[in-house]
Short mmCIF file of C-alpha atoms and ligand atoms in Angstrom, two decimals:
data_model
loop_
_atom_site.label_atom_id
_atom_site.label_comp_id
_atom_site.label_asym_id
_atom_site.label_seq_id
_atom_site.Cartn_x
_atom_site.Cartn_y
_atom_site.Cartn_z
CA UNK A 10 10.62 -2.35 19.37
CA UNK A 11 14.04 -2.80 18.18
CA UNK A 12 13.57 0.68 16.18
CA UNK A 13 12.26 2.70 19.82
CA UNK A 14 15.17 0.82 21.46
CA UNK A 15 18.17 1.62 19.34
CA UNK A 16 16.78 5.79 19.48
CA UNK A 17 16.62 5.33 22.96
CA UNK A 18 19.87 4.51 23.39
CA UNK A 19 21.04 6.74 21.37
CA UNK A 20 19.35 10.09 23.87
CA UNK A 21 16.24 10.30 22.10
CA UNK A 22 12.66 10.12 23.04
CA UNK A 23 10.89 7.14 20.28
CA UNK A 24 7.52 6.00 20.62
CA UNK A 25 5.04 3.53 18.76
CA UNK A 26 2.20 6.48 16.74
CA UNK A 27 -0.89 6.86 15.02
CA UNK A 28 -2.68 3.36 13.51
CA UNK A 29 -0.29 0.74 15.21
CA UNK A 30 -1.17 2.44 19.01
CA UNK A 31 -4.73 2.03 17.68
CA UNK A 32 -4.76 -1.73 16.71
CA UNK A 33 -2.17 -2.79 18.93
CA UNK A 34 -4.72 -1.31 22.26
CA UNK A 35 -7.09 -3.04 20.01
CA UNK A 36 -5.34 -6.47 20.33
CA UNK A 37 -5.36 -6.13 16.09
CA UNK A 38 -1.81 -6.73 14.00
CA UNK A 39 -1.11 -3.61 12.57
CA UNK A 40 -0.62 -3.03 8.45
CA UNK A 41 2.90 -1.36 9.66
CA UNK A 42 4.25 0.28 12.49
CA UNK A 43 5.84 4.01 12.61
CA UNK A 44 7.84 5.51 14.81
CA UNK A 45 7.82 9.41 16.41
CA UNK A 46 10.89 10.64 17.48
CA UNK A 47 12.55 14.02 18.34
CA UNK A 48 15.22 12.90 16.49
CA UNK A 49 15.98 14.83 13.24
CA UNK A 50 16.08 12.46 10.20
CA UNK A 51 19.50 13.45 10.18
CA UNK A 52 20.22 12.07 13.46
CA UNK A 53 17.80 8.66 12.59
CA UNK A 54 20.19 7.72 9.69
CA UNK A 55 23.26 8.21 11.85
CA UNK A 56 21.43 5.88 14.84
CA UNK A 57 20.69 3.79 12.25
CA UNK A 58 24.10 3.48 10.24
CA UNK A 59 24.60 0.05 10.52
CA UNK A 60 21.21 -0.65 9.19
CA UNK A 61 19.77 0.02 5.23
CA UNK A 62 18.04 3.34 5.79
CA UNK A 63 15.80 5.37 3.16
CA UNK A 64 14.73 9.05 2.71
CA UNK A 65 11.33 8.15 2.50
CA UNK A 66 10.11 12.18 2.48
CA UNK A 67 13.23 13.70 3.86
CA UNK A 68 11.09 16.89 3.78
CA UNK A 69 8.64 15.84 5.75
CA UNK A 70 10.99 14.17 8.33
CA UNK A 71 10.44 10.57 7.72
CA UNK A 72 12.95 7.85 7.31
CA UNK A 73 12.31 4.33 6.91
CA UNK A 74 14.43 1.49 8.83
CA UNK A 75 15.12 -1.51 6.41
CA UNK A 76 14.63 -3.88 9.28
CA UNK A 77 16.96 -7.77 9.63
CA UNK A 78 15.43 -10.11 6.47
CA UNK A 79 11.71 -10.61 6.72
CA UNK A 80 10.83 -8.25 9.47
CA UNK A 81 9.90 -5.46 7.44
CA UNK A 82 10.56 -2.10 7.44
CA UNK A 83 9.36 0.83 10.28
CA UNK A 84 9.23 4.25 8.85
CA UNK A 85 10.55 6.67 11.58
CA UNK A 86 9.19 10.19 11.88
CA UNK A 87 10.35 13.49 13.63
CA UNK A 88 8.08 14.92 15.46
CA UNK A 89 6.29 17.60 13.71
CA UNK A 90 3.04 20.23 13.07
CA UNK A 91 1.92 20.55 9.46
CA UNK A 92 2.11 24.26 8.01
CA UNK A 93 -0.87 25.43 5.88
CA UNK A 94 -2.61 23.01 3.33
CA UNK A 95 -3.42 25.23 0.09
CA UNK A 96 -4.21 22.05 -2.30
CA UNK A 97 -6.37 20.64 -0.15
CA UNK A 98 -4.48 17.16 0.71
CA UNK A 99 -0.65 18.09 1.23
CA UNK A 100 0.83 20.69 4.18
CA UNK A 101 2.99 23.24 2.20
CA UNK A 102 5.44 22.49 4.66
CA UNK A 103 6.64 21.44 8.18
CA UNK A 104 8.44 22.33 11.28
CA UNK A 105 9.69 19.39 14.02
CA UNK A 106 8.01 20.35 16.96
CA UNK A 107 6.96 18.31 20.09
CA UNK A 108 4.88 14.98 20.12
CA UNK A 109 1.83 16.99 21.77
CA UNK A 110 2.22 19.17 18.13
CA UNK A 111 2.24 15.81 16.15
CA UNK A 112 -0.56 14.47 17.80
CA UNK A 113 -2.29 17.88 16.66
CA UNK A 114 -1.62 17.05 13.34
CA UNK A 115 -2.79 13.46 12.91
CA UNK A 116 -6.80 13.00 11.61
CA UNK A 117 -8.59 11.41 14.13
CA UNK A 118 -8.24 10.81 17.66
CA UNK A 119 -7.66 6.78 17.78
CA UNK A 120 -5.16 7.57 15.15
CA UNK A 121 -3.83 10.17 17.26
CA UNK A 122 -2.19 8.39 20.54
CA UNK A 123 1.60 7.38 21.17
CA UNK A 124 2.48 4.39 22.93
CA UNK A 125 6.10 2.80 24.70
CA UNK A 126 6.29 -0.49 23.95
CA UNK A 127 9.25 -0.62 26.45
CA UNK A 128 7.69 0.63 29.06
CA UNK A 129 3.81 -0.21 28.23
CA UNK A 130 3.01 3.28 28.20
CA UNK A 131 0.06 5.25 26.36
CA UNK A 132 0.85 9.01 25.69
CA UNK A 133 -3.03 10.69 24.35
CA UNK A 134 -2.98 14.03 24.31
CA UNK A 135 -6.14 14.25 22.39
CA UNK A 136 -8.87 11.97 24.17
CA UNK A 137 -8.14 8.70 21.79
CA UNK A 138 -8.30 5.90 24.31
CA UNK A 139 -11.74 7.42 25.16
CA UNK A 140 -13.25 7.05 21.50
CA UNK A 141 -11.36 3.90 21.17
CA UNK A 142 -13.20 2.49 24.08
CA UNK A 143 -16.44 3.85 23.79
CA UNK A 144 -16.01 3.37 19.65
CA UNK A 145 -16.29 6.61 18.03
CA UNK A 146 -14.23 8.36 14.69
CA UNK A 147 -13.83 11.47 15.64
CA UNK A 148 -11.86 14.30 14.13
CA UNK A 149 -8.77 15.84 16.27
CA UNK A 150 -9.92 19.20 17.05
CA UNK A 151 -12.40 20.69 14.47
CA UNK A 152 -13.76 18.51 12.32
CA UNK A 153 -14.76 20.73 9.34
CA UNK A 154 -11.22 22.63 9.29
CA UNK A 155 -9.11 19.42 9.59
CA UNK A 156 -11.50 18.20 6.41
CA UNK A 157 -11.04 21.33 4.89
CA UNK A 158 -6.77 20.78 5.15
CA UNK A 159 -7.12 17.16 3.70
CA UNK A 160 -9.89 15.92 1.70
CA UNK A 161 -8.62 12.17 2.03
CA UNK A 162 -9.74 11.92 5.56
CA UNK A 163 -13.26 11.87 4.51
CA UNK A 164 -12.97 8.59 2.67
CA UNK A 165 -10.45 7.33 6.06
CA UNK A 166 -13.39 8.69 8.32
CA UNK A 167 -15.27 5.93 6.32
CA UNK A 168 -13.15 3.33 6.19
CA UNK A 169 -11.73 3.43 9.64
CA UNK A 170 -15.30 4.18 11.00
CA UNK A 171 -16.84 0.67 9.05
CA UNK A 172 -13.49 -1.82 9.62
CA UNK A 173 -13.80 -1.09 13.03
CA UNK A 174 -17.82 -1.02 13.45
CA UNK A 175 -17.27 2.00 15.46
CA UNK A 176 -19.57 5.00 15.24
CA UNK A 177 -18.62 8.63 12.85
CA UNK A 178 -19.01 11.22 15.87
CA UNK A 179 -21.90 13.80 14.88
CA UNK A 180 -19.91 17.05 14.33
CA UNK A 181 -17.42 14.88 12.04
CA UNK A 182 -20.10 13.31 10.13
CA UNK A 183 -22.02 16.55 9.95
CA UNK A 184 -18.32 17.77 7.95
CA UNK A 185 -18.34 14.84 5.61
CA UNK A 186 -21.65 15.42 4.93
CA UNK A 187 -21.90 18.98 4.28
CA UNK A 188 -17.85 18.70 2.19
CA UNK A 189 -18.37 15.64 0.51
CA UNK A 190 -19.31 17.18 -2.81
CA UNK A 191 -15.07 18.22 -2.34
CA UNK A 192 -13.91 14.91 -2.67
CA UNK A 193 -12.57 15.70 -6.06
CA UNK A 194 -9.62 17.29 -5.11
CA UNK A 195 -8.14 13.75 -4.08
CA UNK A 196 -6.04 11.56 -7.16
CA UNK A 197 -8.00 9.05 -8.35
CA UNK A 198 -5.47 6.75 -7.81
CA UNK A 199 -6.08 7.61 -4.00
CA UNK A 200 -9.83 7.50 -4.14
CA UNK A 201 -9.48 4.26 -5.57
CA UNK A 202 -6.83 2.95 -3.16
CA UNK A 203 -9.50 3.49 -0.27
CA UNK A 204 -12.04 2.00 -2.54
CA UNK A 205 -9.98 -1.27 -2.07
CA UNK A 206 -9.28 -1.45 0.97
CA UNK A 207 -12.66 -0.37 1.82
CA UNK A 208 -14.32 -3.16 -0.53
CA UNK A 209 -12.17 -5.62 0.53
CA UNK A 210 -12.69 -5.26 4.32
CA UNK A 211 -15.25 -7.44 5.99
CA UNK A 212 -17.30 -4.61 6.92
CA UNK A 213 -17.59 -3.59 3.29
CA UNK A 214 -21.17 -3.28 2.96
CA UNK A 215 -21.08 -0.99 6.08
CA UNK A 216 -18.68 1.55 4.13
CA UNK A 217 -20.45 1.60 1.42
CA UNK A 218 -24.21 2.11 3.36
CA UNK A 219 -21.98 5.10 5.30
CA UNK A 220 -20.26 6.56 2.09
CA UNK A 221 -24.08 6.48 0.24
CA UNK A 222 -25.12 8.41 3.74
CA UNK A 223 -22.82 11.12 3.70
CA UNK A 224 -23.16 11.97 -0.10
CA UNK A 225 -19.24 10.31 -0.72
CA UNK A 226 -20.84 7.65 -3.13
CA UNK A 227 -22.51 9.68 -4.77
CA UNK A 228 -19.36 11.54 -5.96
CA UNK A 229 -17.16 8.80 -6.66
CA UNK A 230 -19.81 6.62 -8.12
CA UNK A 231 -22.65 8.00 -9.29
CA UNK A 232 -23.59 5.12 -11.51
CA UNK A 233 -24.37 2.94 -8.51
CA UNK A 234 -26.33 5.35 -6.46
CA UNK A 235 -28.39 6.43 -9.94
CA UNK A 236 -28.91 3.15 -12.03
CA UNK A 237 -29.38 3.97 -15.74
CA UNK A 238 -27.34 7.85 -15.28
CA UNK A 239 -24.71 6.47 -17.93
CA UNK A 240 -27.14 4.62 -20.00
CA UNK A 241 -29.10 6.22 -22.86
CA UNK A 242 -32.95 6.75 -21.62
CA UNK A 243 -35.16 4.70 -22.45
CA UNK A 244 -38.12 5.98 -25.06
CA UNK A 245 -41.13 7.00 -23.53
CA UNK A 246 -43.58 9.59 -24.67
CA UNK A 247 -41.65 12.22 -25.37
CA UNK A 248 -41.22 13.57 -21.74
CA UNK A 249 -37.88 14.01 -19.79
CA UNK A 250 -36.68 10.34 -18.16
CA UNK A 251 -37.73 9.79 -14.71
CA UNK A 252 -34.84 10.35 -12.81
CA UNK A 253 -34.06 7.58 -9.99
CA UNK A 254 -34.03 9.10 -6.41
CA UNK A 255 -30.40 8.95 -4.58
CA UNK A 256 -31.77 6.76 -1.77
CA UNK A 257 -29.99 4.22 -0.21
CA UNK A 258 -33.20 2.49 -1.10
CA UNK A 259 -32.20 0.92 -4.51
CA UNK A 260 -29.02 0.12 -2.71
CA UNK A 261 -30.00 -2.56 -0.52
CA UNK A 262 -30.00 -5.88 -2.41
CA UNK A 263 -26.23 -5.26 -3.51
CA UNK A 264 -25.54 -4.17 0.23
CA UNK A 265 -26.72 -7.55 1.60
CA UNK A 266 -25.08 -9.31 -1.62
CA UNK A 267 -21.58 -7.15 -0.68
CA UNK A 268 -22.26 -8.56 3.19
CA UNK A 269 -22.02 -12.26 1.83
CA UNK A 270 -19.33 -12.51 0.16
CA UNK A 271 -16.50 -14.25 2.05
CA UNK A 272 -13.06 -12.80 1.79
CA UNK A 273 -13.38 -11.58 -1.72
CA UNK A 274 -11.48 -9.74 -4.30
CA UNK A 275 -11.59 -6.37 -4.79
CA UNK A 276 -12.73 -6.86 -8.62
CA UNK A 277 -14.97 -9.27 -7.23
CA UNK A 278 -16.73 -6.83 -4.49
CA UNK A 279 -16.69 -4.29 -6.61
CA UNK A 280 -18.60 -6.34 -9.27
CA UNK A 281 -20.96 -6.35 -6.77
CA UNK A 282 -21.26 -2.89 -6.10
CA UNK A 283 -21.25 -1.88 -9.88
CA UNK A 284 -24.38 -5.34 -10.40
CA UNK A 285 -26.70 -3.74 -13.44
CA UNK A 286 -24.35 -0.36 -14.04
CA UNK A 287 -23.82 -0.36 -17.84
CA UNK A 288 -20.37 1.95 -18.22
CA UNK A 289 -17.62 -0.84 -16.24
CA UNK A 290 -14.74 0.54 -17.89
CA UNK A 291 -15.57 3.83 -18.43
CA UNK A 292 -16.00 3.63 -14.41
CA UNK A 293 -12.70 1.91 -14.18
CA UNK A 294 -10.69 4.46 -16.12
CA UNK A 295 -11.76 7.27 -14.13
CA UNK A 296 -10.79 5.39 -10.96
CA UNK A 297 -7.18 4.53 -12.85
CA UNK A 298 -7.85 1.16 -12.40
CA UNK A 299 -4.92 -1.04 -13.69
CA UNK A 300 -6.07 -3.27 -16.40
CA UNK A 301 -6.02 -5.97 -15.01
CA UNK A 302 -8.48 -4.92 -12.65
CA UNK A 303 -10.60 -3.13 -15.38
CA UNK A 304 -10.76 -6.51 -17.31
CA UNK A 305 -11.68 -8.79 -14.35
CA UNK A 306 -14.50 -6.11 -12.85
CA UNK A 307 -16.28 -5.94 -16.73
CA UNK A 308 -15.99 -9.17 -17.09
CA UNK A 309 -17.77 -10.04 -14.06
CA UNK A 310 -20.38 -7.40 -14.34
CA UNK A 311 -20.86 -8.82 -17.99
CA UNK A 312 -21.42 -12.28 -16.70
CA UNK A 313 -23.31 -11.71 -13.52
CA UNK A 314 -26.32 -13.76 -14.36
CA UNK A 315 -24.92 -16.05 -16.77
CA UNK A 316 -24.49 -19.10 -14.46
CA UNK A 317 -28.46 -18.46 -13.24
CA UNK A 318 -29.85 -21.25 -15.11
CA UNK A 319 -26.45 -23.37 -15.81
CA UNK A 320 -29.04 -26.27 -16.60
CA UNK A 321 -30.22 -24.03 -19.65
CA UNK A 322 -27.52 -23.32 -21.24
CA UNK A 323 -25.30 -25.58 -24.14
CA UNK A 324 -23.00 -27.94 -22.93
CA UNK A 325 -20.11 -25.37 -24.82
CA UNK A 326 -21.56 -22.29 -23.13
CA UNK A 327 -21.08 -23.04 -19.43
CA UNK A 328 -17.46 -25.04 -20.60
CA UNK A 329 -16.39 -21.64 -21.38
CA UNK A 330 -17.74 -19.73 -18.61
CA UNK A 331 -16.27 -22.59 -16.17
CA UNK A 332 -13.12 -22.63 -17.99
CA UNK A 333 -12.58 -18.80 -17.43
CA UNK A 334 -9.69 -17.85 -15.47
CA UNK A 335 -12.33 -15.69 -13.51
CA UNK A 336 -14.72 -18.60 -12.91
CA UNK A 337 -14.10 -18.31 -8.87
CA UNK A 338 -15.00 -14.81 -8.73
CA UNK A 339 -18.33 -15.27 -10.87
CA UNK A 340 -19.01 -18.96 -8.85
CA UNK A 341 -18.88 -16.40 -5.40
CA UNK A 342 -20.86 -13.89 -6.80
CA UNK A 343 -23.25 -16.08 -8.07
CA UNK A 344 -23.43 -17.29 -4.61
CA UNK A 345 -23.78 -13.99 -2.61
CA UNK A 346 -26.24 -12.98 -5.34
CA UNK A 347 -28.49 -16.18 -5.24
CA UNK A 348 -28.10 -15.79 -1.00
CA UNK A 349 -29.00 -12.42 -0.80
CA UNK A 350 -31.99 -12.90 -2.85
CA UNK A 351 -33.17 -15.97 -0.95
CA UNK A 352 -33.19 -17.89 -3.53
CA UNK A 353 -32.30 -21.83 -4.14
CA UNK A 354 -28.22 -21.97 -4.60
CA UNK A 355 -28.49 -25.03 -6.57
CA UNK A 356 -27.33 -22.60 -9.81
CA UNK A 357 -23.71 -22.79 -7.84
CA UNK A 358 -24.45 -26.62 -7.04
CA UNK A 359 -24.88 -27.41 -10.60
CA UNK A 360 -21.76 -25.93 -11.82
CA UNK A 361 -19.50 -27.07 -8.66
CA UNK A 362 -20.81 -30.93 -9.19
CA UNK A 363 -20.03 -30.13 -12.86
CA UNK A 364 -16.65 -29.22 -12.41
CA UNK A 365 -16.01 -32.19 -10.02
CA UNK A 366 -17.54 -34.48 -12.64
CA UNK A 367 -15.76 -33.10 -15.52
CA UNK A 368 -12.04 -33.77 -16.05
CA UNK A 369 -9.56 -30.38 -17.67
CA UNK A 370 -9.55 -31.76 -20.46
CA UNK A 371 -13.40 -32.26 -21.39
CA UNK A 372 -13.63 -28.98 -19.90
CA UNK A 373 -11.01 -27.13 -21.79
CA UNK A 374 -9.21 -29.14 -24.21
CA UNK A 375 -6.71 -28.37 -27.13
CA UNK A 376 -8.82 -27.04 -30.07
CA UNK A 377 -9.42 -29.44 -32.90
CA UNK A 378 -9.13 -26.69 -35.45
CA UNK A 379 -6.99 -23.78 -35.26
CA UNK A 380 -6.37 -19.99 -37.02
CA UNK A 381 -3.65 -22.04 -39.13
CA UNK A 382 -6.01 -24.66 -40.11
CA UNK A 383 -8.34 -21.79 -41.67
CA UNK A 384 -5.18 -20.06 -43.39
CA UNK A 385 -4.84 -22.94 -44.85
CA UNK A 386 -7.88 -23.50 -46.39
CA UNK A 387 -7.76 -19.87 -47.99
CA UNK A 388 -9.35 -18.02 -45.76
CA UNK A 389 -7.99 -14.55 -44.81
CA UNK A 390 -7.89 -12.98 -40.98
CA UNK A 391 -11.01 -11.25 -39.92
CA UNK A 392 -14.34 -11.22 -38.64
CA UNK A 393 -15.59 -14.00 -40.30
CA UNK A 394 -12.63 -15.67 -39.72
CA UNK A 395 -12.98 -15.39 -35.97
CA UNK A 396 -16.34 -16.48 -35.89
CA UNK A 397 -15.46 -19.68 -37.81
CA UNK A 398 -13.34 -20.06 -35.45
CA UNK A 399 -15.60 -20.01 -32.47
CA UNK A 400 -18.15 -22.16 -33.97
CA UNK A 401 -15.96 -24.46 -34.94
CA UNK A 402 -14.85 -24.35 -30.86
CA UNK A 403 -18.52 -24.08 -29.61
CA UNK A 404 -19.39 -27.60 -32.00
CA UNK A 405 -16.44 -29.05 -30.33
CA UNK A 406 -17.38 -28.15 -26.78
CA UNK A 407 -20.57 -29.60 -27.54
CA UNK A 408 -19.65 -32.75 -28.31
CA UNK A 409 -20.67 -33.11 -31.75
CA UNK A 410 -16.99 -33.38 -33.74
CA UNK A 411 -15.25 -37.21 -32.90
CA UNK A 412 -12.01 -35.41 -33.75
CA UNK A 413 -9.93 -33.38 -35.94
CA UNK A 414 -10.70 -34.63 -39.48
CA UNK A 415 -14.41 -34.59 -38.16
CA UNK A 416 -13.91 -30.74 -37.69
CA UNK A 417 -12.13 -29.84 -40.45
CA UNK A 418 -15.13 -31.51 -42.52
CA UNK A 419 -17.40 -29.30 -40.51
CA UNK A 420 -15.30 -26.23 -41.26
CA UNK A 421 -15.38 -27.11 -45.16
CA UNK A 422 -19.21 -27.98 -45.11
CA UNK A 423 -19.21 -24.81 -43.47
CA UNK A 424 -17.36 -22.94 -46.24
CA UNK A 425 -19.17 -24.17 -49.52
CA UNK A 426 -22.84 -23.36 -48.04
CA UNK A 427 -21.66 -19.99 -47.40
CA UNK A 428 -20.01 -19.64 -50.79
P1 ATP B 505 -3.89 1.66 8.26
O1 ATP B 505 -2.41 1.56 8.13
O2 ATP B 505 -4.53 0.48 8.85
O3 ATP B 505 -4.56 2.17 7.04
P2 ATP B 505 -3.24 3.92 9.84
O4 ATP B 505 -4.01 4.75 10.82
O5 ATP B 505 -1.96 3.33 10.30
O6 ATP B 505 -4.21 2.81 9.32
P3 ATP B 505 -1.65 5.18 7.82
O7 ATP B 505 -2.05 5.69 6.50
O8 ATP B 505 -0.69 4.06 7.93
O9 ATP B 505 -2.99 4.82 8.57
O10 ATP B 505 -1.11 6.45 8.63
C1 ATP B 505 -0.48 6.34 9.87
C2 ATP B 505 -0.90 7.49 10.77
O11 ATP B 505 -0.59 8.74 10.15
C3 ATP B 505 -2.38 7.56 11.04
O12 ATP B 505 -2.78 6.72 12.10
C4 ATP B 505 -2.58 9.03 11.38
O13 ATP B 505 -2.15 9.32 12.68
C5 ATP B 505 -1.61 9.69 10.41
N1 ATP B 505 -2.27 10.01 9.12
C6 ATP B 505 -2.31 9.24 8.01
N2 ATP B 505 -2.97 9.85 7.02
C7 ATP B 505 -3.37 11.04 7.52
C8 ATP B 505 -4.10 12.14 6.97
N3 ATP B 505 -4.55 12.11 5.72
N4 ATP B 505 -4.31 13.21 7.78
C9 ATP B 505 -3.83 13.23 9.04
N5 ATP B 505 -3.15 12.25 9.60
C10 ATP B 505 -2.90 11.15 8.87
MG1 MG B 506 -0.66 2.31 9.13
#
């Protein structure tokens, strides 16, 4: 408001555009708020000269207001109509124009609407408040050329059309549908930025049901739609491997499973998604993943069904599962899993009364015998080395060495059988 008021001021028309109209006539918090003005950016950064401005995409007319300490920043845009897309995602260029242009420009029309928050005033030049009310996503103007301009807006048709349990209006459905196969011309890093937000969303299962429906999953992960694509087939006779229908069909128990999970992350969600797909970080790599989220997203896949019997397995097995830095994430997906299969939760019981029962140090304490230790005794870095190493842990975990001279006994009874 501050932003809209200090243009004003200043002789220029400022409004409130796009998402933050949307969720603000939704009674939501925006993510961010922009700002539409007919101010050039040159003109923004002089009304703005007192405050921290940036050239955000000076080409593309936007400049971003460092707002006072902890309120953010608002990016301000001139007015403008997009020139021809040739790469299928960016305009080639742009010319300021009028805010009935900009509207023109913007993907769908409750994403399309300007609003004065000084004077409580909507501006919709393209029929937004309608679909807002009646709850529809529905291209501005027509749906299969604006698709055609920007490939992205297939995944935000998604998105926007799940987090907000509205309804994908038939013509721009029908355009997803029939260009979904396109999706390919969008970064993977951007792919995978909608993937989070779309995973992480309450509504996730719903994006993911409406991505399988309008072939988008299928693109950007085959492996969950066909189970078994990136694994080797299995012998048979001779003949060619069935090959599994794409059906939402085999879909449905990680759908309900994706529904039950409570405010997860997105490694965690998308553990879900990914339950009995072999190729994690093959998967993760072509989604340029960070690390970080590779590691956490195998991991979990790996472990899915570890903690379904806790009661079976060794005392040092589930102390290093429940000593995991992940062991939240699996303990929820063991959960969701367990509830969407109607089955008896008292896996997560087990392990939770466990925990409670079992003080850090039982759980995960200092190792008795350590890399050094086997130096030491003359052995040399390496596979067998490591192993040692992990038996010698696993004994420990179990509860069968007192202490330290207890284990390095073990480790040298160890040693002369082998030799
Ligand atoms: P959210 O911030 O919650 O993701 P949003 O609608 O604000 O939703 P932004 O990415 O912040 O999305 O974009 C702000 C506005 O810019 C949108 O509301 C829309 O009007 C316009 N916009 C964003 N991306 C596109 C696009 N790919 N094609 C056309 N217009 C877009
Ligand atoms: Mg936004």
């Amino acid at each position: 408001m501050d932003v809209v008021r200090r243009l004003k001021e200043a002789g220029f028309t400022a409004l409130w555009a796009g998402g933050c109209v949307r969720d603000h006539l939704l009674g939501k918090t925006p993510k961010d708020y922009d700002v539409a003005t007919d101010a050039t950016p040159k003109q923004v950064k002089k009304a703005f000269a007192k405050r921290k401005t940036v050239d955000v995409g000076a080409s593309f007319g936007v400049i971003m207001v460092v707002g006072p300490r902890g309120a953010g920043e608002v990016e301000v845009a001139t007015f403008r109509c997009d020139g021809s897309y040739s790469d299928g995602r960016h305009p080639d260029s742009v010319t300021f124009s009028s805010p009935e242009e900009d509207a023109q420009r913007r993907d769908f029309t409750i994403n399309g609407m300007f609003f004065d928050p000084l004077e409580h005033k909507v501006l919709d030049f393209v029929g937004g408040a309608r679909d807002l009310s009646q709850g529809y996503v529905r291209a501005i103007g027509d749906p299969h050329a604006r698709m055609t301009e920007d490939k992205l807006r297939m995944l935000r048709a998604v998105r926007f059309t799940a987090s907000l349990e509205f309804g994908l209006a038939r013509a721009t459905k029908a355009a997803v549908t029939e260009m979904a196969s396109q999706i390919h011309v969008v970064s993977a890093e951007r792919i995978a930025a909608e993937l989070r937000r779309m995973l992480t969303d309450q509504h996730r299962h719903i994006a993911v049901a409406l991505a399988d429906e309008v072939g988008l999953l299928r693109e950007i992960l085959p492996e969950v739609v066909m189970p078994g694509s990136g694994e080797a087939p299995e012998e048979n006779d001779g003949r060619k491997p069935q090959v599994v229908l794409a059906t939402s069909e085999n879909l449905s128990p990680q759908l309900s499973a994706l529904r039950l999970l409570q405010q997860p992350s997105f490694e965690l969600a998308f553990a879900m998604l990914l339950r009995g797909v072999s190729n994690i970080e093959a998967i993760c790599r072509r989604l340029k993943l960070s690390n970080d989220e590779l590691e956490k997203t195998a991991w979990l896949v790996r472990q899915q069904d570890a903690l379904r019997e806790p009661d079976k397995l060794t005392l040092a097995q589930l102390k290093r599962l429940l000593a995991h830095p992940f062991r939240d994430d699996l303990l929820s997906l063991m959960r969701a899993t367990l509830l969407a299969e109607h089955a008896d939760p008292h896996p997560v019981l087990f392990c939770e009364q466990f925990l409670e029962a079992t003080p850090p140090k039982v759980l995960n304490p200092p190792p008795l015998v350590t890399g050094n230790d086997l130096i030491a005794l003359g052995l040399k870095p390496g596979p067998r080395f490591k192993q040692l190493l992990d038996e010698v842990r696993d004994a420990q975990l179990n509860g069968e060495l007192a202490d330290r001279s207890a284990a390095l006994e073990w480790v040298r009874a160890r040693l002369d059988v082998k030799s």
